[in-house]
Amino acid sequence: MTLPADFWNTVYDNDTAPWVIGGPQPAIVALELDGWIRGRVLDPGCGAGEHTILLTKLGYDVLGIDLSPSAVQYATRNAAAQDVSSARFEVADAIALGSAAAEPTYDTIVDSALFHIFVDDPESRAAYVRSLHALCKPGGLVDILALSDVEPGFGPRISDALIRESFGAGWELEDLQPARYHGRVTEAVLEQDEDLTLPAGTPVDLAAWQARIRRL
């Protein structure tokens, strides 16, 4: 079962999110530079809002959503601090949003570290993939950056096989490559991993998968 909004609220209220690194993920920056982001963009599980802020600065029509009201408040403050007041954020459930969609709306969906939280919840994972299909226009792209199980480390970790299995009918997997994900050690991480000897605040470089999936 995936975690409720109250859990994520606590993470942002206490600033213990290991994925909040003060900027966008380099892999997402590279994705944009390589021309894989176009049209209307959805940033599900936007967290601190760094990717929505980045893409707004670059002139994209982008919406960041998060289940956590505290995350959306954090992202809004973050955008204001970076003088990007036009960045848009909403509190929304990425699964419910697709279920309520009358028609596909987005040309590109950028999922940075959301898909992998469903690693142990196949029912929610399938519902999330159905939601992505409902939200993404035919021919549109879903870009996923997710922690990989090829090396040990904290956080939910998935296999490349799980990505392939999850995106079957209605999708075409165009690319799936090893990548890196930047994070930081926080007090919450240290509490969960007693073997970790790095001090809080240490930046870490984690194995990840980057997938490009086209909606048929």
Coordinates of C-alpha atoms in Angstrom, one line a residue:
M1 CA 0.0 0.0 0.0
T2 CA 1.3 3.5 -0.9
L3 CA 1.8 6.1 1.8
P4 CA -0.9 8.7 2.5
A5 CA -0.6 12.5 2.1
D6 CA 0.0 13.0 5.8
F7 CA 3.3 11.1 5.6
W8 CA 4.5 13.2 2.7
N9 CA 3.3 16.4 4.5
T10 CA 5.6 15.5 7.4
V11 CA 8.6 15.0 5.1
Y12 CA 8.2 18.4 3.6
D13 CA 7.2 20.2 6.8
N14 CA 10.4 18.8 8.5
D15 CA 12.6 19.1 5.4
T16 CA 13.7 15.5 5.5
A17 CA 13.0 14.6 1.9
P18 CA 16.2 13.0 0.5
W19 CA 15.2 13.9 -3.1
V20 CA 15.1 17.7 -2.4
I21 CA 18.5 18.8 -3.6
G22 CA 18.0 22.5 -4.3
G23 CA 17.7 22.1 -8.1
P24 CA 16.4 19.8 -10.8
Q25 CA 17.8 16.4 -11.5
P26 CA 20.6 16.5 -14.1
A27 CA 18.9 13.7 -16.0
I28 CA 15.8 15.8 -16.5
V29 CA 17.8 18.8 -17.5
A30 CA 19.5 16.6 -20.1
L31 CA 16.1 15.3 -21.3
E32 CA 15.0 18.8 -22.1
L33 CA 18.3 19.7 -23.8
D34 CA 17.9 16.6 -26.0
G35 CA 14.5 17.8 -27.2
W36 CA 12.3 15.1 -25.6
I37 CA 9.9 17.6 -23.9
R38 CA 7.3 19.4 -25.9
G39 CA 3.8 20.8 -25.8
R40 CA 1.8 20.7 -22.6
V41 CA 3.7 19.1 -19.7
L42 CA 2.6 17.4 -16.5
D43 CA 5.0 17.0 -13.6
P44 CA 3.3 14.3 -11.3
G45 CA 4.7 14.1 -7.8
C46 CA 6.3 17.4 -8.3
G47 CA 7.6 17.7 -4.8
A48 CA 9.8 20.8 -4.3
G49 CA 8.7 21.9 -7.8
E50 CA 12.2 22.1 -9.3
H51 CA 11.3 20.5 -12.6
T52 CA 8.1 22.6 -13.0
I53 CA 10.1 25.7 -12.2
L54 CA 12.8 24.8 -14.7
L55 CA 10.4 24.1 -17.5
T56 CA 8.3 27.2 -16.7
K57 CA 11.5 29.3 -17.0
L58 CA 12.1 27.7 -20.4
G59 CA 8.7 28.7 -21.6
Y60 CA 6.8 25.4 -21.4
D61 CA 3.1 25.2 -20.4
V62 CA 3.6 22.9 -17.4
L63 CA 1.6 21.9 -14.3
G64 CA 3.2 20.4 -11.2
I65 CA 0.9 18.2 -9.1
D66 CA 1.5 16.5 -5.8
L67 CA -0.7 14.5 -3.3
S68 CA 0.8 16.5 -0.5
P69 CA -0.4 20.0 0.3
S70 CA 2.8 20.7 2.1
A71 CA 4.8 19.7 -1.0
V72 CA 2.7 22.2 -3.1
Q73 CA 3.3 24.9 -0.5
Y74 CA 7.0 24.1 -0.5
A75 CA 7.1 24.3 -4.3
T76 CA 5.2 27.5 -4.4
R77 CA 7.6 29.1 -2.0
N78 CA 10.5 27.7 -4.0
A79 CA 9.2 29.2 -7.2
A80 CA 8.7 32.6 -5.5
A81 CA 12.3 32.5 -4.2
Q82 CA 13.5 31.9 -7.7
D83 CA 11.3 34.7 -9.1
V84 CA 9.2 32.3 -11.2
S85 CA 5.8 33.3 -9.9
S86 CA 4.1 31.9 -13.1
A87 CA 5.0 28.3 -12.1
R88 CA 1.7 26.4 -11.5
F89 CA 1.1 23.8 -8.8
E90 CA -2.0 21.9 -7.7
V91 CA -2.8 19.4 -4.9
A92 CA -3.9 16.4 -6.9
D93 CA -3.7 12.6 -6.8
A94 CA -1.9 11.4 -9.9
I95 CA -4.1 8.3 -10.1
A96 CA -7.4 10.0 -9.5
L97 CA -6.5 12.8 -12.0
G98 CA -6.4 10.3 -14.8
S99 CA -9.6 8.6 -13.7
A100 CA -11.4 11.9 -13.9
A101 CA -9.9 13.0 -17.2
A102 CA -12.5 13.5 -20.0
E103 CA -9.8 13.3 -22.6
P104 CA -6.0 13.2 -22.9
T105 CA -4.5 16.6 -22.2
Y106 CA -0.7 16.4 -22.0
D107 CA 2.0 16.0 -24.7
T108 CA 4.7 15.1 -22.2
I109 CA 4.6 13.7 -18.7
V110 CA 7.8 13.9 -16.7
D111 CA 7.9 11.5 -13.8
S112 CA 10.9 12.0 -11.6
A113 CA 10.9 9.5 -8.7
L114 CA 7.1 8.9 -8.5
F115 CA 6.7 5.6 -10.4
H116 CA 9.1 3.7 -8.2
I117 CA 7.1 4.3 -5.0
F118 CA 4.6 1.8 -6.3
V119 CA 7.2 -1.0 -6.4
D120 CA 5.5 -3.1 -3.7
D121 CA 1.9 -2.1 -4.7
P122 CA 1.0 -3.7 -8.0
E123 CA -2.6 -2.6 -7.9
S124 CA -1.7 1.1 -7.4
R125 CA 1.1 0.8 -9.9
A126 CA -1.3 -0.5 -12.6
A127 CA -3.8 2.2 -11.7
Y128 CA -1.1 4.8 -12.1
V129 CA -0.1 3.5 -15.5
R130 CA -3.8 3.6 -16.6
S131 CA -4.0 7.2 -15.3
L132 CA -0.9 8.2 -17.3
H133 CA -2.5 6.6 -20.4
A134 CA -5.7 8.7 -19.8
L135 CA -3.7 11.9 -19.4
C136 CA -1.2 11.6 -22.2
K137 CA -2.2 12.4 -25.7
P138 CA -1.7 9.7 -28.4
G139 CA 1.8 10.0 -29.6
G140 CA 2.9 11.8 -26.4
L141 CA 5.8 10.8 -24.2
V142 CA 6.0 9.7 -20.6
D143 CA 9.6 10.1 -19.3
I144 CA 10.4 8.2 -16.1
L145 CA 13.4 8.6 -13.8
A146 CA 13.3 5.9 -11.1
L147 CA 15.8 4.4 -8.6
S148 CA 17.3 1.2 -9.8
D149 CA 17.9 -2.1 -8.0
V150 CA 21.3 -2.7 -9.7
E151 CA 23.1 -1.4 -6.6
P152 CA 22.2 -1.2 -2.9
G153 CA 21.0 2.1 -1.4
F154 CA 18.1 3.8 0.3
G155 CA 14.7 4.5 -1.2
P156 CA 12.4 2.3 -3.3
R157 CA 14.3 0.5 -6.0
I158 CA 12.9 -1.2 -9.1
S159 CA 14.2 -3.4 -11.9
D160 CA 14.1 -2.6 -15.6
A161 CA 11.8 -5.7 -16.0
L162 CA 9.2 -4.0 -13.8
I163 CA 9.2 -1.0 -16.1
R164 CA 8.8 -3.2 -19.2
E165 CA 6.1 -5.2 -17.6
S166 CA 4.1 -2.2 -16.4
F167 CA 4.0 -0.5 -19.8
G168 CA 2.5 -3.1 -22.1
A169 CA -0.6 -2.7 -24.2
G170 CA -1.2 0.9 -25.3
W171 CA 2.5 1.9 -24.9
E172 CA 5.7 1.6 -26.8
L173 CA 8.9 1.6 -24.8
E174 CA 11.3 3.6 -26.9
D175 CA 14.3 3.8 -24.7
L176 CA 15.4 2.4 -21.3
Q177 CA 18.9 3.2 -20.0
P178 CA 20.9 3.3 -16.8
A179 CA 21.0 6.8 -15.3
R180 CA 22.0 8.5 -12.1
Y181 CA 19.8 10.2 -9.5
H182 CA 21.0 12.8 -7.1
G183 CA 19.9 12.8 -3.5
R184 CA 21.0 13.7 -0.1
V185 CA 21.3 12.0 3.3
T186 CA 18.8 13.3 5.8
E187 CA 17.9 12.4 9.3
A188 CA 15.0 10.3 8.0
V189 CA 17.3 8.3 5.8
L190 CA 19.7 7.7 8.7
E191 CA 16.8 6.5 10.9
Q192 CA 15.8 4.0 8.2
D193 CA 19.3 2.7 7.3
E194 CA 21.3 2.0 10.4
D195 CA 24.3 0.8 8.3
L196 CA 24.7 4.2 6.6
T197 CA 27.7 6.0 8.0
L198 CA 27.4 9.2 6.0
P199 CA 26.5 12.4 7.9
A200 CA 23.2 14.2 7.3
G201 CA 23.4 16.6 4.4
T202 CA 25.9 14.5 2.4
P203 CA 25.0 14.5 -1.3
V204 CA 24.7 11.1 -2.9
D205 CA 24.6 9.7 -6.4
L206 CA 22.3 6.8 -6.9
A207 CA 21.7 4.3 -9.6
A208 CA 18.5 4.9 -11.6
W209 CA 16.6 4.0 -14.8
Q210 CA 15.5 6.5 -17.3
A211 CA 12.7 5.4 -19.6
R212 CA 11.1 7.0 -22.6
I213 CA 7.6 5.6 -23.3
R214 CA 5.3 6.6 -26.1
R215 CA 1.5 6.5 -25.7
L216 CA -0.1 4.7 -28.6

